[in-house]
N, CA and C atoms as an extended XYZ file, in Angstrom:
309
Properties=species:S:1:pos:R:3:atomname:S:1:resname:S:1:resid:I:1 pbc="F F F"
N       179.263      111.336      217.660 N   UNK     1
C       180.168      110.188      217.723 CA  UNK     1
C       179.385      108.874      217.746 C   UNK     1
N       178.572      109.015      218.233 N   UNK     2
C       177.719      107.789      218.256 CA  UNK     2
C       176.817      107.309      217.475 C   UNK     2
N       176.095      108.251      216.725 N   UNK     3
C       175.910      108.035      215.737 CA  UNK     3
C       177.138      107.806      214.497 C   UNK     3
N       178.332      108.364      214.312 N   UNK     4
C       179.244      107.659      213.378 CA  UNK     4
C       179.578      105.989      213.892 C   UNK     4
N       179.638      106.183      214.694 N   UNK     5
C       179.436      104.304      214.715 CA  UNK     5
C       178.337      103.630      214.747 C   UNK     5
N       177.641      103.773      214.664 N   UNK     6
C       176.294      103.315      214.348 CA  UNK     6
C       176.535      102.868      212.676 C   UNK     6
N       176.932      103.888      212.050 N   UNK     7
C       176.791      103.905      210.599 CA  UNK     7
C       177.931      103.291      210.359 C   UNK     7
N       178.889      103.325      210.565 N   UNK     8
C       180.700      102.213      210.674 CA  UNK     8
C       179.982      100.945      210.964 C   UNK     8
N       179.185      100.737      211.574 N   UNK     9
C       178.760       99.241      212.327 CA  UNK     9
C       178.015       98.897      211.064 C   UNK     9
N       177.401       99.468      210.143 N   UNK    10
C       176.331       99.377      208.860 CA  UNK    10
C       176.953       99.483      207.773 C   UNK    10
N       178.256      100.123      207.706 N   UNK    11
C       178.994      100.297      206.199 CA  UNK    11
C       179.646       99.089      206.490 C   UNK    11
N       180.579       98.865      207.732 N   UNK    12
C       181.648       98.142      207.554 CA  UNK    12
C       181.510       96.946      208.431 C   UNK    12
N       180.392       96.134      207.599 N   UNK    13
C       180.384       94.694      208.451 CA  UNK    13
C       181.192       93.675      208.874 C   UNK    13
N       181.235       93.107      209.417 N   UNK    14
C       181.958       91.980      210.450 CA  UNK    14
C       182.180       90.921      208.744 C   UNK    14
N       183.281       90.923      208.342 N   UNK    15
C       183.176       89.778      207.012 CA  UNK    15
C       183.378       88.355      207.598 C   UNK    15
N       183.262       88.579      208.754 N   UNK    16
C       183.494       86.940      209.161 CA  UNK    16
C       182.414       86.170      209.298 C   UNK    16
N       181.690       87.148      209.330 N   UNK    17
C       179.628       86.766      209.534 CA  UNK    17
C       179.035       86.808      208.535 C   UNK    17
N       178.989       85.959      207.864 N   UNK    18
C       177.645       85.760      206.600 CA  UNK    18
C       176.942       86.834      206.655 C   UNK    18
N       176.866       87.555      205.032 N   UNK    19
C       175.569       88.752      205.401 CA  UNK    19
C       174.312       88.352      205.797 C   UNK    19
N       173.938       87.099      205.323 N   UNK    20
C       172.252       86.816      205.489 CA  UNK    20
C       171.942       86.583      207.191 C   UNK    20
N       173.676       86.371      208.026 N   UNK    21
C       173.410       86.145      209.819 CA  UNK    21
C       173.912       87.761      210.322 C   UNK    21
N       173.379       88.626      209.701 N   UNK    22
C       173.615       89.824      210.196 CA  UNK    22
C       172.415       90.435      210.452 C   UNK    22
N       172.546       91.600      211.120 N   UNK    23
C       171.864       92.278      211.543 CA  UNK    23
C       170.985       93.019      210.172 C   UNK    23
N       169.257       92.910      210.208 N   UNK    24
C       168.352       93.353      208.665 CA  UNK    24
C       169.413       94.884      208.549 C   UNK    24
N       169.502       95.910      209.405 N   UNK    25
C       169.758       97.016      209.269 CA  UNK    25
C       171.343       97.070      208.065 C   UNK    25
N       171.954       96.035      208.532 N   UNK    26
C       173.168       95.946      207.730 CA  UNK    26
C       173.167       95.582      206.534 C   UNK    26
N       172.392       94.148      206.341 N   UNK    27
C       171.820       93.224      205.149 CA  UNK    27
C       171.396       94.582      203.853 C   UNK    27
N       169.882       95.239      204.462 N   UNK    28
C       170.042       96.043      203.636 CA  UNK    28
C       170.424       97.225      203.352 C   UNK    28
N       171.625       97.889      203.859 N   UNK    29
C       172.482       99.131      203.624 CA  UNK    29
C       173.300       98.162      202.567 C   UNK    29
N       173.815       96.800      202.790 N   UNK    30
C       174.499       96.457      201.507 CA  UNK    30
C       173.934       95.991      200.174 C   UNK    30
N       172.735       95.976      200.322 N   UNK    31
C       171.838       95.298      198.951 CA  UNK    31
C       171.719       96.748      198.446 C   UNK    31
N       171.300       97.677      198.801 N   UNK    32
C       171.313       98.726      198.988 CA  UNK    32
C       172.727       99.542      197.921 C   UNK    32
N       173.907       99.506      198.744 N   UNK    33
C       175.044       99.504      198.175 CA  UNK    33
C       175.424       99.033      196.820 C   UNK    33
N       174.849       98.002      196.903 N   UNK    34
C       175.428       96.696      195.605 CA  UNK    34
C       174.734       97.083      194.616 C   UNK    34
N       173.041       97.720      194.696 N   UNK    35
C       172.254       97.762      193.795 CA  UNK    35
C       172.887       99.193      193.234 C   UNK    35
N       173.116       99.741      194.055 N   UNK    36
C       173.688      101.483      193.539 CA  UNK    36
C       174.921      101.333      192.273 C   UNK    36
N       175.842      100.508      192.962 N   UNK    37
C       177.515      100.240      192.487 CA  UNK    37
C       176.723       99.924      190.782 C   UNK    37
N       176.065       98.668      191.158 N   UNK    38
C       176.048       97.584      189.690 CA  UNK    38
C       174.733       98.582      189.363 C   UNK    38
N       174.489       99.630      189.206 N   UNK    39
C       172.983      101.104      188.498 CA  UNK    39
C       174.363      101.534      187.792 C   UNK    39
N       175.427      102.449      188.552 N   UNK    40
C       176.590      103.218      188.264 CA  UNK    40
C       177.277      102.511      186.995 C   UNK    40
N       177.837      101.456      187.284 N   UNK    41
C       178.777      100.929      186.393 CA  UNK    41
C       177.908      100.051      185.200 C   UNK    41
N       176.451      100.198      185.172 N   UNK    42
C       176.092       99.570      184.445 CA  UNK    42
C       175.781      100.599      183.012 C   UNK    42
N       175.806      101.364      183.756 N   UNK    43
C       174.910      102.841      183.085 CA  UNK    43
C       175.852      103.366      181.927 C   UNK    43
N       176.009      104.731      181.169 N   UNK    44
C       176.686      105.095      180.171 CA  UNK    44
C       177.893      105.461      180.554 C   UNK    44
N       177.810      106.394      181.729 N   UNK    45
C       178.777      107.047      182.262 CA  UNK    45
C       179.994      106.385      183.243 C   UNK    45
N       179.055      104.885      183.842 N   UNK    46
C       179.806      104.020      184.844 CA  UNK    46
C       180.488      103.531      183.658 C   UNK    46
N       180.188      102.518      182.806 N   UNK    47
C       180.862      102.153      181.931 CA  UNK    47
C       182.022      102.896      181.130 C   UNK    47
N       181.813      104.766      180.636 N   UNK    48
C       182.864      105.048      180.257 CA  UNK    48
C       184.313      105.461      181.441 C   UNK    48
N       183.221      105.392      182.767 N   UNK    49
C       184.886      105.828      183.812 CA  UNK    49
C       185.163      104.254      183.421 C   UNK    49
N       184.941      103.295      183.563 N   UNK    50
C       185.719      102.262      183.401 CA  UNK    50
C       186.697      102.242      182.475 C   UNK    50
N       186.302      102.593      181.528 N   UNK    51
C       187.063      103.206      180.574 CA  UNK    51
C       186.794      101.400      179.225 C   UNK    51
N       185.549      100.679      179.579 N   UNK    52
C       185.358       99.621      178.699 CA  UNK    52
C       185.029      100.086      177.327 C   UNK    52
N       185.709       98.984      176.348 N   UNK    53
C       185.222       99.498      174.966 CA  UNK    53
C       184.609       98.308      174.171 C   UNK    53
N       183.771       97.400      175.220 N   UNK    54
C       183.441       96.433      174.806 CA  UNK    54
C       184.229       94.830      174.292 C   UNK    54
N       183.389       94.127      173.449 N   UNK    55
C       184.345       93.144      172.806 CA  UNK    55
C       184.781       93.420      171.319 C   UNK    55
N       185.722       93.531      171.638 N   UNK    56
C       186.156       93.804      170.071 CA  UNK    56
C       187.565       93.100      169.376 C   UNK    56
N       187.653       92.562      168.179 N   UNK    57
C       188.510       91.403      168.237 CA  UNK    57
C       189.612       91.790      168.372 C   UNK    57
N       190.582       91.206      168.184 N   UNK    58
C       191.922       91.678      168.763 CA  UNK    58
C       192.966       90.318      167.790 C   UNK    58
N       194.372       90.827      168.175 N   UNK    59
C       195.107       89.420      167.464 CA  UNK    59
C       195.663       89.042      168.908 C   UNK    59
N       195.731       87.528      168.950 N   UNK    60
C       196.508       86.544      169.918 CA  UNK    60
C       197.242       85.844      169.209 C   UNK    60
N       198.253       85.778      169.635 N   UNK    61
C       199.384       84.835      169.675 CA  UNK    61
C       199.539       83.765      170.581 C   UNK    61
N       198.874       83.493      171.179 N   UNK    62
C       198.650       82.220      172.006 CA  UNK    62
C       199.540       82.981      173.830 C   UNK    62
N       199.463       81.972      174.608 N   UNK    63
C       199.712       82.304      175.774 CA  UNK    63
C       201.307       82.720      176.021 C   UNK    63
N       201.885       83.649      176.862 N   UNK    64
C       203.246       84.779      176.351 CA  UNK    64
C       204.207       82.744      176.778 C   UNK    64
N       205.718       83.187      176.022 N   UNK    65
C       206.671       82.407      176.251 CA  UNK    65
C       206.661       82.055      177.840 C   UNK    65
N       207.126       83.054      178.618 N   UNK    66
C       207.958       83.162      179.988 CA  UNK    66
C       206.272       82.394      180.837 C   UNK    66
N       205.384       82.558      180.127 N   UNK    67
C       204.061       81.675      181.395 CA  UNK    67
C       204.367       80.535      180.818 C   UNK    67
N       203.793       80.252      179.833 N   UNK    68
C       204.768       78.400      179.085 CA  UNK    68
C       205.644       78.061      179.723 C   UNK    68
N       206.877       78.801      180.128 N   UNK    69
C       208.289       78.316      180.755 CA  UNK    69
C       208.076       77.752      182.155 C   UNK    69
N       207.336       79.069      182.785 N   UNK    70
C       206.939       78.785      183.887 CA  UNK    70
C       206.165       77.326      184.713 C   UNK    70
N       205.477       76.941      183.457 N   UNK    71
C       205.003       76.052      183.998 CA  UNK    71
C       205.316       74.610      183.328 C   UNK    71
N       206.069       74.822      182.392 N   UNK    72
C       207.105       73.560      181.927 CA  UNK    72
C       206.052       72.946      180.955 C   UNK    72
N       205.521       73.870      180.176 N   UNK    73
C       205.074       73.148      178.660 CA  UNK    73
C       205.460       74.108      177.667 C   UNK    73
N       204.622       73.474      176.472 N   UNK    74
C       204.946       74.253      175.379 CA  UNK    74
C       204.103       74.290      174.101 C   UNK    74
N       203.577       74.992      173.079 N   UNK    75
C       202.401       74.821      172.327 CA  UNK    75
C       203.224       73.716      171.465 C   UNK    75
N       202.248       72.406      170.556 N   UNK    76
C       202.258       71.863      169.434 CA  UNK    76
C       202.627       72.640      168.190 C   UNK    76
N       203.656       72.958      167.599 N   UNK    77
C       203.869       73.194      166.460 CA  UNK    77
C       202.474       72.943      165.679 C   UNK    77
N       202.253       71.882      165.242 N   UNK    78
C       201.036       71.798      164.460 CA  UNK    78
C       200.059       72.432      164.813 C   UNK    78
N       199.399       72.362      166.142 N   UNK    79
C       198.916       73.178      167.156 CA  UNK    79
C       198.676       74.469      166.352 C   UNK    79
N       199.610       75.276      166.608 N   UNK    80
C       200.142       76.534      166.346 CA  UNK    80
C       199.909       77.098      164.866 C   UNK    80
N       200.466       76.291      164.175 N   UNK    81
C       200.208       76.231      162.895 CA  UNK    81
C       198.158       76.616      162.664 C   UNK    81
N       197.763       76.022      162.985 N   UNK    82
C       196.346       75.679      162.708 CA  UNK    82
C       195.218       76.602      163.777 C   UNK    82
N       195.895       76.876      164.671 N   UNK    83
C       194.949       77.770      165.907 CA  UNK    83
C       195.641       79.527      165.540 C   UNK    83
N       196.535       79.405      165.494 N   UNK    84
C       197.204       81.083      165.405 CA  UNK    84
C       197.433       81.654      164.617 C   UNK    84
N       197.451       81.120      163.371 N   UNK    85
C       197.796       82.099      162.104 CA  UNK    85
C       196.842       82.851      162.030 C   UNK    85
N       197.220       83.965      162.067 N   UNK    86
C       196.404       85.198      161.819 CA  UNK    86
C       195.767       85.295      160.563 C   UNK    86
N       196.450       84.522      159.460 N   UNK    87
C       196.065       84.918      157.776 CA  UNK    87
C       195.142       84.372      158.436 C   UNK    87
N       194.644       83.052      158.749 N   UNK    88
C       193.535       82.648      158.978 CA  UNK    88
C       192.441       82.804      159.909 C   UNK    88
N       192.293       83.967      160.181 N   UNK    89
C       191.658       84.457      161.296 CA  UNK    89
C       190.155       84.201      161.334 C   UNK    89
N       189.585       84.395      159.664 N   UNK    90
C       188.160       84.594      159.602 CA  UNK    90
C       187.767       83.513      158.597 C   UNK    90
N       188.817       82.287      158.744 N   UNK    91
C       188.360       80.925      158.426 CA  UNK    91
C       187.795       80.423      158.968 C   UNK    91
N       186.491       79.702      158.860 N   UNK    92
C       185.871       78.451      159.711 CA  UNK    92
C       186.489       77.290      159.816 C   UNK    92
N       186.424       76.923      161.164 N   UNK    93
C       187.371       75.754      161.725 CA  UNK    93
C       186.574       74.191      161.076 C   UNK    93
N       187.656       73.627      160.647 N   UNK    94
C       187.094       72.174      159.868 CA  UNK    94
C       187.720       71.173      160.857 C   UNK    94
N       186.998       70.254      161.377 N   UNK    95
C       186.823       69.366      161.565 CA  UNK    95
C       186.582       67.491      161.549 C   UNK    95
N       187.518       66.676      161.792 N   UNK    96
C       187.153       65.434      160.869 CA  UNK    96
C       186.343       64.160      161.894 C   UNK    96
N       185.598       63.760      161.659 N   UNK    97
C       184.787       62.413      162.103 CA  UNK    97
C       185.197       62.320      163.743 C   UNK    97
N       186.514       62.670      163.802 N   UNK    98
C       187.263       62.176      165.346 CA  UNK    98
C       187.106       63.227      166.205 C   UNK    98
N       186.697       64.300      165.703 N   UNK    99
C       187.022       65.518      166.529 CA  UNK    99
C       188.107       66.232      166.587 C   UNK    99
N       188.945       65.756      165.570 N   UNK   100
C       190.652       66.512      165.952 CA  UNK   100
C       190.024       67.673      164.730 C   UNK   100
N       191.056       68.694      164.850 N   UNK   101
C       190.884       69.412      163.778 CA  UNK   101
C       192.155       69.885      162.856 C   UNK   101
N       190.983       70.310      161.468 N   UNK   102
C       191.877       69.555      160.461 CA  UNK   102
C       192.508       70.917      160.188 C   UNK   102
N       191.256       72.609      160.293 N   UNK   103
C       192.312       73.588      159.615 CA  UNK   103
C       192.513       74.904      160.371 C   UNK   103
């Protein structure tokens, strides 16, 4: 028993206390921890439980209606026109003297 709290006192630190004003024994069981987690999920196998498939492009339609509503705006038609068309997906964006853009 006393030894399980010993180790409760080392897994499950006080979050109200800065790790660096803790006790070394704690400090590094969590560097410790952190270095293990970010080995796991960095690795082949952490990455496929994540189930990541990288960046890969995708289509957007700009931000959904009902969040727009929510917050009482709304895209520029022209806007829209020129940022979202999909035909134009793998056009390079043109630009004029002012910075606005033109396509």
């Amino acid at each position: 028993e006393q030894q399980k709290q010993i180790l409760d006192t080392i897994c499950y630190r006080d979050m109200d206390v800065p790790l660096d004003e803790q006790p070394l024994g704690i400090q590094f069981f969590a560097l410790m921890r952190n270095l293990v987690v970010t080995g796991y999920y960095t690795s082949k196998v952490g990455i496929a439980d994540l189930g990541y498939k990288g960046n890969s492009p995708n289509v957007w339609d700009g931000v959904p209606d009902e969040v727009l509503k929510k917050h009482g705006v709304e895209y520029d038609p022209e806007w829209i026109a020129k940022c979202v068309d999909q035909s134009k997906r793998n056009d390079i964006a043109q630009w004029d003297e002012n910075g606005n853009l033109l396509t």
